CSV table of C-alpha atoms and ligand atoms in Angstrom, one decimal:
chain,number,residue,atom,x,y,z
A,145,UNK,CA,-71.3,-5.9,-38.6
A,146,UNK,CA,-70.9,-4.5,-42.1
A,147,UNK,CA,-68.4,-5.6,-44.8
A,148,UNK,CA,-66.6,-2.3,-44.2
A,149,UNK,CA,-66.3,-3.0,-40.5
A,150,UNK,CA,-65.0,-6.6,-41.1
A,151,UNK,CA,-62.6,-5.2,-43.7
A,152,UNK,CA,-61.1,-2.8,-41.1
A,153,UNK,CA,-60.4,-5.7,-38.7
A,154,UNK,CA,-59.3,-8.0,-41.5
A,155,UNK,CA,-56.5,-5.7,-42.7
A,156,UNK,CA,-55.2,-5.6,-39.2
A,157,UNK,CA,-55.1,-9.3,-38.9
A,158,UNK,CA,-54.2,-10.5,-42.4
A,159,UNK,CA,-52.0,-9.0,-45.1
A,160,UNK,CA,-54.4,-7.0,-47.3
A,161,UNK,CA,-57.2,-8.4,-45.3
A,162,UNK,CA,-57.3,-11.5,-47.4
A,163,UNK,CA,-56.0,-15.1,-47.8
A,164,UNK,CA,-55.6,-14.8,-51.6
A,165,UNK,CA,-54.7,-11.5,-53.4
A,166,UNK,CA,-57.5,-11.2,-56.0
A,167,UNK,CA,-60.1,-11.1,-53.3
A,168,UNK,CA,-58.8,-7.8,-52.0
A,169,UNK,CA,-60.5,-5.9,-54.9
A,170,UNK,CA,-57.1,-4.5,-55.8
A,171,UNK,CA,-58.0,-4.6,-59.5
A,172,UNK,CA,-61.5,-3.0,-59.1
A,173,UNK,CA,-61.0,-0.7,-56.1
A,174,UNK,CA,-63.2,-0.3,-53.1
A,175,UNK,CA,-63.5,-2.6,-50.1
A,176,UNK,CA,-64.2,-6.3,-50.6
A,177,UNK,CA,-67.6,-7.7,-49.7
A,178,UNK,CA,-67.7,-10.2,-46.8
A,179,UNK,CA,-70.0,-13.0,-47.5
A,180,UNK,CA,-72.0,-15.2,-45.2
A,181,UNK,CA,-74.0,-17.6,-47.2
A,182,UNK,CA,-74.3,-19.1,-50.7
A,183,UNK,CA,-77.3,-20.8,-52.2
A,184,UNK,CA,-77.7,-21.8,-55.8
A,185,UNK,CA,-76.8,-18.9,-58.0
A,186,UNK,CA,-76.9,-16.5,-55.1
A,187,UNK,CA,-74.5,-15.1,-52.5
A,188,UNK,CA,-75.6,-13.2,-49.4
A,189,UNK,CA,-73.3,-10.8,-47.6
A,190,UNK,CA,-72.9,-10.1,-43.9
A,191,UNK,CA,-75.5,-7.3,-44.2
A,192,UNK,CA,-78.0,-9.7,-45.8
A,193,UNK,CA,-77.8,-8.2,-49.3
A,194,UNK,CA,-78.3,-10.8,-52.1
A,195,UNK,CA,-76.0,-11.0,-55.2
A,196,UNK,CA,-76.3,-13.1,-58.3
A,197,UNK,CA,-72.9,-14.7,-58.4
A,198,UNK,CA,-71.0,-15.1,-61.7
A,199,UNK,CA,-67.6,-15.7,-60.0
A,200,UNK,CA,-68.7,-18.9,-58.3
A,201,UNK,CA,-65.6,-19.1,-56.1
A,202,UNK,CA,-63.5,-18.9,-59.4
A,203,UNK,CA,-65.0,-22.0,-60.8
A,204,UNK,CA,-65.8,-24.9,-58.4
A,205,UNK,CA,-69.6,-24.4,-58.2
A,206,UNK,CA,-70.8,-26.0,-61.4
A,207,UNK,CA,-74.0,-27.0,-59.6
A,208,UNK,CA,-74.3,-23.7,-57.8
A,209,UNK,CA,-73.6,-23.0,-54.1
A,210,UNK,CA,-74.6,-25.5,-51.4
A,211,UNK,CA,-76.2,-28.0,-53.8
A,212,UNK,CA,-78.5,-30.2,-51.7
A,213,UNK,CA,-76.6,-33.4,-52.7
A,214,UNK,CA,-73.3,-31.9,-51.7
A,215,UNK,CA,-74.6,-30.6,-48.4
A,216,UNK,CA,-76.2,-34.0,-47.6
A,217,UNK,CA,-72.9,-35.8,-48.5
A,218,UNK,CA,-70.9,-33.4,-46.3
A,219,UNK,CA,-73.3,-33.8,-43.3
A,220,UNK,CA,-73.2,-37.5,-43.6
A,221,UNK,CA,-69.4,-37.6,-43.8
A,222,UNK,CA,-69.0,-35.0,-41.0
A,223,UNK,CA,-70.9,-37.3,-38.6
A,224,UNK,CA,-68.4,-40.1,-39.5
A,225,UNK,CA,-65.0,-38.4,-39.6
A,226,UNK,CA,-63.4,-35.2,-41.0
A,227,UNK,CA,-59.9,-36.6,-41.5
A,228,UNK,CA,-58.3,-40.0,-41.1
A,229,UNK,CA,-54.8,-39.5,-42.3
A,230,UNK,CA,-55.3,-43.1,-43.4
A,231,UNK,CA,-57.0,-45.0,-46.2
A,232,UNK,CA,-60.8,-44.8,-46.7
A,233,UNK,CA,-63.3,-45.9,-49.4
A,234,UNK,CA,-64.4,-42.4,-50.6
A,235,UNK,CA,-61.0,-41.5,-51.9
A,236,UNK,CA,-61.0,-44.6,-54.0
A,237,UNK,CA,-64.5,-43.9,-55.2
A,238,UNK,CA,-63.6,-40.4,-56.2
A,239,UNK,CA,-60.5,-41.6,-58.1
A,240,UNK,CA,-62.8,-44.0,-60.0
A,241,UNK,CA,-65.1,-41.1,-61.0
A,242,UNK,CA,-62.2,-39.0,-62.2
A,243,UNK,CA,-60.8,-41.9,-64.3
A,244,UNK,CA,-64.2,-42.5,-65.7
A,245,UNK,CA,-63.9,-39.1,-67.4
A,246,UNK,CA,-60.4,-39.6,-68.6
A,247,UNK,CA,-60.4,-43.2,-69.7
A,248,UNK,CA,-57.0,-43.1,-71.3
A,249,UNK,CA,-55.4,-42.3,-67.9
A,250,UNK,CA,-54.9,-45.0,-65.3
A,251,UNK,CA,-54.2,-43.6,-61.8
A,252,UNK,CA,-54.9,-40.6,-59.6
A,253,UNK,CA,-53.2,-38.9,-56.7
A,254,UNK,CA,-55.4,-36.6,-54.7
A,255,UNK,CA,-54.0,-33.4,-53.3
A,256,UNK,CA,-55.3,-30.2,-51.7
A,257,UNK,CA,-55.0,-27.4,-54.3
A,258,UNK,CA,-54.5,-26.8,-58.0
A,259,UNK,CA,-51.1,-25.4,-57.1
A,260,UNK,CA,-50.1,-28.6,-55.5
A,261,UNK,CA,-51.4,-30.7,-58.4
A,262,UNK,CA,-49.3,-28.9,-61.0
A,263,UNK,CA,-46.3,-28.8,-58.8
A,264,UNK,CA,-46.5,-32.5,-58.4
A,265,UNK,CA,-47.1,-33.1,-62.1
A,266,UNK,CA,-43.9,-31.3,-62.8
A,267,UNK,CA,-41.9,-33.2,-60.2
A,268,UNK,CA,-43.3,-36.4,-61.7
A,269,UNK,CA,-42.4,-35.4,-65.2
A,270,UNK,CA,-38.9,-34.5,-64.1
A,271,UNK,CA,-38.6,-37.8,-62.2
A,272,UNK,CA,-39.9,-39.8,-65.1
A,273,UNK,CA,-37.7,-38.3,-67.8
A,274,UNK,CA,-34.6,-37.4,-65.8
A,275,UNK,CA,-34.7,-34.0,-67.4
A,276,UNK,CA,-35.0,-30.7,-65.5
A,277,UNK,CA,-36.5,-28.0,-67.7
A,278,UNK,CA,-40.2,-27.3,-68.2
A,279,UNK,CA,-41.9,-25.2,-70.8
A,280,UNK,CA,-44.7,-22.9,-69.8
A,281,UNK,CA,-46.6,-20.4,-72.0
A,282,UNK,CA,-46.9,-16.7,-71.3
A,283,UNK,CA,-50.2,-15.6,-69.9
A,284,UNK,CA,-51.2,-19.0,-68.5
A,285,UNK,CA,-51.5,-19.5,-64.7
A,286,UNK,CA,-50.7,-22.7,-62.9
A,287,UNK,CA,-50.8,-21.8,-59.3
A,288,UNK,CA,-48.2,-20.2,-57.1
A,289,UNK,CA,-45.4,-22.8,-56.8
A,290,UNK,CA,-41.9,-21.3,-57.2
A,291,UNK,CA,-41.0,-22.8,-60.5
A,292,UNK,CA,-44.2,-21.4,-62.2
A,293,UNK,CA,-44.0,-17.8,-61.0
A,294,UNK,CA,-42.0,-17.1,-64.1
A,295,UNK,CA,-42.1,-14.7,-67.0
A,296,UNK,CA,-40.1,-14.4,-70.1
A,297,UNK,CA,-36.8,-12.6,-69.8
A,298,UNK,CA,-36.4,-9.2,-71.5
A,299,UNK,CA,-34.6,-10.5,-74.6
A,300,UNK,CA,-35.7,-13.5,-76.8
A,301,UNK,CA,-32.7,-15.6,-75.7
A,302,UNK,CA,-32.9,-14.4,-72.1
A,303,UNK,CA,-33.6,-16.7,-69.2
A,304,UNK,CA,-36.9,-16.5,-67.4
A,305,UNK,CA,-37.4,-14.0,-64.6
A,306,UNK,CA,-39.4,-14.5,-61.4
A,307,UNK,CA,-42.7,-12.7,-61.1
A,308,UNK,CA,-42.4,-12.7,-57.3
A,309,UNK,CA,-39.8,-11.7,-54.8
A,310,UNK,CA,-38.7,-14.7,-52.8
A,311,UNK,CA,-38.3,-16.9,-55.8
A,312,UNK,CA,-34.6,-17.5,-56.6
A,313,UNK,CA,-33.5,-17.0,-60.2
A,314,UNK,CA,-31.9,-20.5,-60.0
A,315,UNK,CA,-35.4,-22.0,-59.7
A,316,UNK,CA,-37.2,-20.1,-62.5
A,317,UNK,CA,-34.3,-20.6,-64.9
A,318,UNK,CA,-35.5,-24.1,-65.4
A,319,UNK,CA,-38.8,-22.8,-66.5
A,320,UNK,CA,-38.7,-21.8,-70.2
A,321,UNK,CA,-41.3,-19.4,-71.5
A,322,UNK,CA,-42.9,-19.6,-74.9
A,323,UNK,CA,-45.8,-17.9,-76.7
A,324,UNK,CA,-48.8,-20.2,-76.9
A,325,UNK,CA,-50.1,-18.4,-80.1
A,326,UNK,CA,-46.8,-19.1,-81.9
A,327,UNK,CA,-45.8,-22.6,-82.8
A,328,UNK,CA,-42.4,-21.4,-83.9
A,329,UNK,CA,-41.6,-20.1,-80.5
A,330,UNK,CA,-42.3,-23.6,-79.0
A,331,UNK,CA,-40.3,-25.3,-81.7
A,332,UNK,CA,-37.3,-23.0,-81.3
A,333,UNK,CA,-37.3,-23.4,-77.5
A,334,UNK,CA,-37.5,-27.2,-77.8
A,335,UNK,CA,-34.7,-27.3,-80.3
A,336,UNK,CA,-32.5,-25.0,-78.3
A,337,UNK,CA,-33.0,-27.2,-75.2
A,338,UNK,CA,-33.0,-30.6,-76.9
A,339,UNK,CA,-32.9,-33.5,-74.5
A,340,UNK,CA,-33.3,-31.1,-71.5
A,341,UNK,CA,-37.1,-30.5,-71.4
A,342,UNK,CA,-39.1,-32.8,-69.1
A,343,UNK,CA,-42.5,-31.4,-69.8
A,344,UNK,CA,-44.6,-29.0,-71.8
A,345,UNK,CA,-47.3,-27.6,-69.5
A,346,UNK,CA,-50.5,-26.5,-71.1
A,347,UNK,CA,-53.4,-24.5,-69.9
A,348,UNK,CA,-54.8,-25.6,-73.2
A,349,UNK,CA,-57.8,-23.2,-73.1
A,350,UNK,CA,-56.2,-20.3,-71.1
A,351,UNK,CA,-58.8,-18.8,-68.7
A,352,UNK,CA,-56.7,-16.8,-66.3
A,353,UNK,CA,-55.7,-14.0,-68.5
A,354,UNK,CA,-58.8,-13.5,-70.8
A,355,UNK,CA,-60.4,-16.6,-72.3
A,356,UNK,CA,-58.6,-17.9,-75.4
A,357,UNK,CA,-59.8,-20.8,-77.4
A,358,UNK,CA,-57.1,-21.9,-79.8
A,359,UNK,CA,-57.7,-23.8,-83.0
A,360,UNK,CA,-57.8,-27.6,-82.5
A,361,UNK,CA,-55.1,-28.0,-85.2
A,362,UNK,CA,-52.8,-25.5,-83.4
A,363,UNK,CA,-53.1,-27.3,-80.1
A,364,UNK,CA,-52.5,-30.7,-81.8
A,365,UNK,CA,-49.3,-29.3,-83.4
A,366,UNK,CA,-48.0,-28.0,-80.1
A,367,UNK,CA,-48.7,-31.4,-78.5
A,368,UNK,CA,-47.1,-33.3,-81.4
A,369,UNK,CA,-44.0,-31.1,-81.1
A,370,UNK,CA,-43.8,-31.7,-77.3
A,371,UNK,CA,-44.0,-35.5,-78.0
A,372,UNK,CA,-41.4,-35.4,-80.8
A,373,UNK,CA,-38.9,-33.9,-78.4
A,374,UNK,CA,-39.7,-36.5,-75.7
A,375,UNK,CA,-41.5,-34.3,-73.3
A,376,UNK,CA,-44.3,-35.3,-71.0
A,377,UNK,CA,-47.5,-33.5,-72.0
A,378,UNK,CA,-49.2,-32.0,-69.0
A,379,UNK,CA,-52.7,-30.5,-69.3
A,380,UNK,CA,-53.6,-28.2,-66.5
A,381,UNK,CA,-57.4,-28.6,-66.4
A,382,UNK,CA,-57.9,-27.0,-63.0
A,383,UNK,CA,-60.5,-24.7,-64.5
A,384,UNK,CA,-61.6,-26.6,-67.6
A,385,UNK,CA,-61.8,-30.1,-66.1
A,386,UNK,CA,-65.5,-31.1,-65.8
A,387,UNK,CA,-66.3,-27.4,-66.7
A,388,UNK,CA,-66.4,-27.5,-70.5
A,389,UNK,CA,-67.3,-31.2,-70.5
A,390,UNK,CA,-66.3,-34.2,-68.5
A,391,UNK,CA,-63.0,-34.7,-70.3
A,392,UNK,CA,-62.0,-31.0,-70.1
A,393,UNK,CA,-60.0,-29.3,-72.8
A,394,UNK,CA,-58.2,-32.5,-73.7
A,395,UNK,CA,-61.5,-34.0,-74.9
A,396,UNK,CA,-62.4,-30.7,-76.6
A,397,UNK,CA,-59.2,-30.9,-78.6
A,398,UNK,CA,-59.2,-34.7,-79.0
A,399,UNK,CA,-55.8,-35.0,-77.2
A,400,UNK,CA,-54.7,-37.6,-74.6
A,401,UNK,CA,-52.2,-35.9,-72.4
A,402,UNK,CA,-49.8,-37.9,-70.2
A,403,UNK,CA,-50.8,-36.1,-67.0
A,404,UNK,CA,-53.9,-34.1,-66.3
A,405,UNK,CA,-54.2,-31.7,-63.3
A,406,UNK,CA,-57.6,-31.1,-61.9
A,407,UNK,CA,-59.0,-29.0,-59.1
A,408,UNK,CA,-62.0,-26.7,-58.4
A,409,UNK,CA,-65.1,-28.8,-59.5
A,410,UNK,CA,-63.7,-32.1,-58.4
A,411,UNK,CA,-63.7,-30.9,-54.8
A,412,UNK,CA,-67.2,-29.6,-54.8
A,413,UNK,CA,-66.1,-26.4,-53.2
A,414,UNK,CA,-63.7,-28.0,-50.7
A,415,UNK,CA,-59.9,-28.0,-50.9
A,416,UNK,CA,-59.2,-30.9,-53.2
A,417,UNK,CA,-57.3,-31.4,-56.4
A,418,UNK,CA,-55.7,-34.2,-58.3
A,419,UNK,CA,-53.1,-35.4,-60.8
A,420,UNK,CA,-54.4,-38.1,-63.1
A,421,UNK,CA,-51.9,-39.8,-65.4
A,422,UNK,CA,-50.6,-42.7,-67.4
A,423,UNK,CA,-49.6,-45.7,-65.3
A,424,UNK,CA,-45.9,-45.7,-66.2
A,425,UNK,CA,-45.6,-42.1,-65.0
A,426,UNK,CA,-47.8,-42.4,-61.9
A,427,UNK,CA,-45.9,-45.5,-60.8
A,428,UNK,CA,-43.0,-43.2,-60.2
A,429,UNK,CA,-44.8,-41.6,-57.3
A,430,UNK,CA,-43.9,-42.6,-53.7
A,431,UNK,CA,-44.5,-45.1,-52.2
A,432,UNK,CA,-44.2,-47.1,-55.4
A,433,UNK,CA,-41.5,-45.0,-57.0
A,434,UNK,CA,-38.8,-42.5,-56.1
A,435,UNK,CA,-40.7,-39.2,-56.7
A,436,UNK,CA,-41.7,-38.0,-53.3
A,437,UNK,CA,-45.1,-36.4,-52.6
A,438,UNK,CA,-47.3,-36.5,-49.5
A,439,UNK,CA,-50.1,-34.7,-47.6
A,440,UNK,CA,-51.7,-34.9,-44.1
A,441,UNK,CA,-55.1,-34.0,-45.5
A,442,UNK,CA,-54.7,-35.4,-49.0
A,443,UNK,CA,-57.8,-37.4,-50.1
A,444,UNK,CA,-59.6,-35.8,-47.2
A,445,UNK,CA,-62.9,-37.6,-46.6
A,446,UNK,CA,-65.1,-34.5,-46.4
A,447,UNK,CA,-63.6,-33.1,-49.7
A,448,UNK,CA,-63.9,-36.5,-51.3
A,449,UNK,CA,-67.5,-36.8,-50.3
A,450,UNK,CA,-68.3,-33.4,-51.8
A,451,UNK,CA,-66.4,-34.4,-55.0
A,452,UNK,CA,-68.2,-37.6,-55.3
A,453,UNK,CA,-71.6,-35.8,-54.9
A,454,UNK,CA,-70.7,-33.3,-57.7
A,455,UNK,CA,-69.2,-35.8,-60.1
A,456,UNK,CA,-72.1,-38.3,-59.6
A,457,UNK,CA,-74.6,-35.5,-60.4
A,458,UNK,CA,-72.6,-34.6,-63.5
A,459,UNK,CA,-72.4,-38.3,-64.7
A,460,UNK,CA,-76.1,-38.8,-64.1
A,461,UNK,CA,-77.4,-35.5,-65.5
A,462,UNK,CA,-75.0,-34.7,-68.4
A,463,UNK,CA,-75.5,-31.0,-67.8
A,464,UNK,CA,-73.2,-29.5,-70.4
A,465,UNK,CA,-75.6,-28.8,-73.3
A,466,UNK,CA,-78.0,-27.1,-70.9
A,467,UNK,CA,-75.1,-25.0,-69.3
A,468,UNK,CA,-73.9,-23.9,-72.7
A,469,UNK,CA,-77.4,-23.0,-73.8
A,470,UNK,CA,-78.1,-20.8,-70.7
A,471,UNK,CA,-74.6,-19.2,-71.0
A,472,UNK,CA,-75.2,-18.4,-74.6
A,473,UNK,CA,-78.5,-16.8,-73.8
A,474,UNK,CA,-76.8,-14.7,-71.1
A,475,UNK,CA,-74.0,-13.7,-73.4
A,476,UNK,CA,-76.5,-12.6,-76.2
A,477,UNK,CA,-78.3,-10.5,-73.6
A,478,UNK,CA,-75.0,-9.0,-72.3
A,479,UNK,CA,-74.1,-8.1,-75.9
A,480,UNK,CA,-77.2,-6.0,-76.2
A,481,UNK,CA,-76.5,-4.2,-72.9
A,482,UNK,CA,-72.7,-3.6,-72.7
A,483,UNK,CA,-72.5,-1.2,-75.7
A,484,UNK,CA,-73.6,1.6,-73.4
A,485,UNK,CA,-70.2,1.2,-71.6
A,486,UNK,CA,-68.2,1.7,-74.8
A,487,UNK,CA,-66.3,-0.8,-77.1
A,488,UNK,CA,-66.3,-4.3,-75.7
A,489,UNK,CA,-66.1,-8.0,-76.6
A,490,UNK,CA,-67.4,-11.1,-74.9
A,491,UNK,CA,-65.8,-14.5,-75.4
A,492,UNK,CA,-67.4,-17.7,-74.2
A,493,UNK,CA,-67.0,-21.4,-74.2
A,494,UNK,CA,-69.4,-23.8,-72.5
A,495,UNK,CA,-70.3,-22.1,-69.2
A,496,UNK,CA,-67.3,-19.8,-69.1
A,497,UNK,CA,-67.4,-16.2,-70.4
A,498,UNK,CA,-65.0,-13.3,-70.4
A,499,UNK,CA,-66.0,-9.6,-70.7
A,500,UNK,CA,-63.4,-7.2,-72.1
A,501,UNK,CA,-63.8,-3.5,-72.5
A,502,UNK,CA,-61.6,-1.8,-75.2
A,503,UNK,CA,-60.2,-3.0,-78.4
A,504,UNK,CA,-60.1,-6.6,-79.4
A,505,UNK,CA,-56.6,-8.1,-79.3
A,506,UNK,CA,-56.6,-11.6,-80.9
A,507,UNK,CA,-53.1,-12.4,-79.7
A,508,UNK,CA,-52.5,-14.4,-76.5
A,509,UNK,CA,-52.0,-13.1,-73.9
A,510,UNK,CA,-54.0,-10.1,-75.0
A,511,UNK,CA,-53.3,-6.6,-73.9
A,512,UNK,CA,-55.9,-5.3,-71.5
A,513,UNK,CA,-55.7,-1.5,-71.9
A,514,UNK,CA,-55.7,0.9,-69.0
A,515,UNK,CA,-58.9,2.4,-70.2
A,516,UNK,CA,-60.5,-1.1,-70.6
A,517,UNK,CA,-59.5,-1.9,-67.1
A,518,UNK,CA,-60.9,1.4,-65.8
A,519,UNK,CA,-64.3,0.7,-67.6
A,520,UNK,CA,-64.3,-2.8,-66.0
A,521,UNK,CA,-63.8,-1.2,-62.6
A,522,UNK,CA,-66.8,1.1,-63.1
A,523,UNK,CA,-68.9,-1.7,-64.5
A,524,UNK,CA,-68.0,-4.1,-61.7
A,525,UNK,CA,-68.8,-1.5,-59.1
A,526,UNK,CA,-72.2,-0.6,-60.6
A,527,UNK,CA,-73.1,-4.3,-61.0
A,528,UNK,CA,-72.1,-5.0,-57.5
A,529,UNK,CA,-74.3,-2.2,-56.2
A,530,UNK,CA,-77.1,-3.7,-58.2
A,531,UNK,CA,-76.5,-7.1,-56.6
A,532,UNK,CA,-74.5,-8.8,-59.3
A,533,UNK,CA,-71.1,-10.3,-58.5
A,534,UNK,CA,-68.6,-10.6,-61.3
A,535,UNK,CA,-65.0,-11.6,-60.8
A,536,UNK,CA,-63.1,-8.7,-59.2
A,537,UNK,CA,-60.5,-8.4,-61.9
A,538,UNK,CA,-60.7,-7.7,-65.7
A,539,UNK,CA,-58.3,-10.6,-66.3
A,540,UNK,CA,-60.6,-13.2,-64.8
A,541,UNK,CA,-63.4,-15.1,-66.5
A,542,UNK,CA,-67.0,-15.5,-65.3
A,543,UNK,CA,-68.9,-18.8,-64.7
A,544,UNK,CA,-72.5,-19.9,-65.0
A,545,UNK,CA,-73.8,-22.8,-62.9
A,546,UNK,CA,-76.8,-25.1,-63.3
A,547,UNK,CA,-78.5,-23.0,-60.6
A,548,UNK,CA,-78.5,-20.0,-63.0
A,549,UNK,CA,-82.0,-20.6,-64.3
A,550,UNK,CA,-83.5,-18.5,-67.1
A,551,UNK,CA,-85.3,-16.5,-64.4
A,552,UNK,CA,-82.0,-15.8,-62.6
A,553,UNK,CA,-80.2,-14.8,-65.8
A,554,UNK,CA,-83.1,-12.6,-66.9
A,555,UNK,CA,-83.1,-10.9,-63.6
A,556,UNK,CA,-79.3,-10.3,-63.9
A,557,UNK,CA,-79.7,-8.9,-67.5
A,558,UNK,CA,-82.6,-6.7,-66.4
A,559,UNK,CA,-80.6,-5.2,-63.6
A,560,UNK,CA,-77.5,-4.8,-65.8
A,561,UNK,CA,-79.5,-3.0,-68.5
A,562,UNK,CA,-80.5,-0.4,-65.9
A,563,UNK,CA,-77.0,0.5,-64.8
A,564,UNK,CA,-75.8,4.0,-65.6
A,565,UNK,CA,-72.4,4.0,-67.2
B,77,PMP,N1,-54.1,-24.0,-62.6
B,77,PMP,C1,-55.1,-23.2,-63.1
B,77,PMP,C2,-55.4,-23.3,-64.6
B,77,PMP,C3,-55.8,-22.4,-62.3
B,77,PMP,O1,-56.8,-21.6,-62.8
B,77,PMP,C4,-55.5,-22.3,-60.9
B,77,PMP,C5,-56.3,-21.4,-60.0
B,77,PMP,N2,-57.2,-20.5,-60.5
B,77,PMP,C6,-54.5,-23.1,-60.5
B,77,PMP,C7,-53.8,-23.9,-61.3
B,77,PMP,C8,-54.1,-23.1,-59.0
B,77,PMP,O2,-55.1,-23.6,-58.3
B,77,PMP,P1,-55.3,-23.3,-56.7
B,77,PMP,O3,-55.7,-21.9,-56.6
B,77,PMP,O4,-56.3,-24.3,-56.2
B,77,PMP,O5,-54.0,-23.5,-56.1
């Protein structure tokens, strides 16, 4: 069966034919591709067509698809058990590897998704401080929990509004929105809500609405302000953790957050995420403390085995310099090619990159123009036809894996250079 045939059935059986909205190709038009297999830097669709993958499941595959060490770990674990709903050594081993990368943190709780990790971090911060409000920055994404589907109200002093129907105003009103590129906005919000803010939640290098790499000094000042007002500092490293380096954006900025949320890479492509934190906060979690959190599949042995395989490979190989080198080479090549499509910029950090068509907007969150989005749509479609899979949205970043060898990247550049705008 073709992707188009699968799509026809999928939209009957599932809303939009998908289990997560961005996959529906809503931002880029056309029908989504249905995939069958991933290997290294490549994806193969149900019709056998091969794609060079720069979306990489939105970030988990630092080693590429189906890395032999991950596959072997999964096979070995699958023979033993897929879920215990009870204690087992692999979850302890994985927690140890995570703490090895965040030596200033003391304990870990494993959960099933980034959404759950951030939701739990917020509950913990509230339980720990006894305060209810949380500050979030415009343009950052932290998953789909009710409290975080918030946007700034229409006036400066207005309460936040929900970005989704089904989320009561009473819930998002505890989520205060600031501008990340404006220290004054954070200070004013903290001052206006003195003694009421439990946590400031950072996606310190925002990578869900463009890629924005702030000055170290700016991030340090934001964190200092949060601390001065007695807030728990939460870094959401679901994308950046183990992606831009072992210690994520926190290490990049030289900051030691109180709680760190991880996901994607630490599960090796399986549903696993984590909250790592300082002991005095983590000890508030049930069963030790009064903040409740639980999960039938939490610390799942298959996902833990995959996570251990990936993190062990990272610790043994220290892949970050090589990932950055190949990403830079790819970005240099892209810069020579993309001019044919009109005005553009490419931002990159480590093995993350973001392509934007249209005028540069240095503010965060930047405006992505309707024309820029339309050019991205055309570029995405042409690249897809040529066997190159970018993220199906102009807001999303791209990723490079260790399986993207110079040969693979040159093949991608060669194909992209032949596209007709
Ligand atoms: N935080 C960040 C920074 C993310 O990028 C994402 C997902 N892309 C999430 C949280 C939510 O993770 P999940 O999709 O696993 O729930």
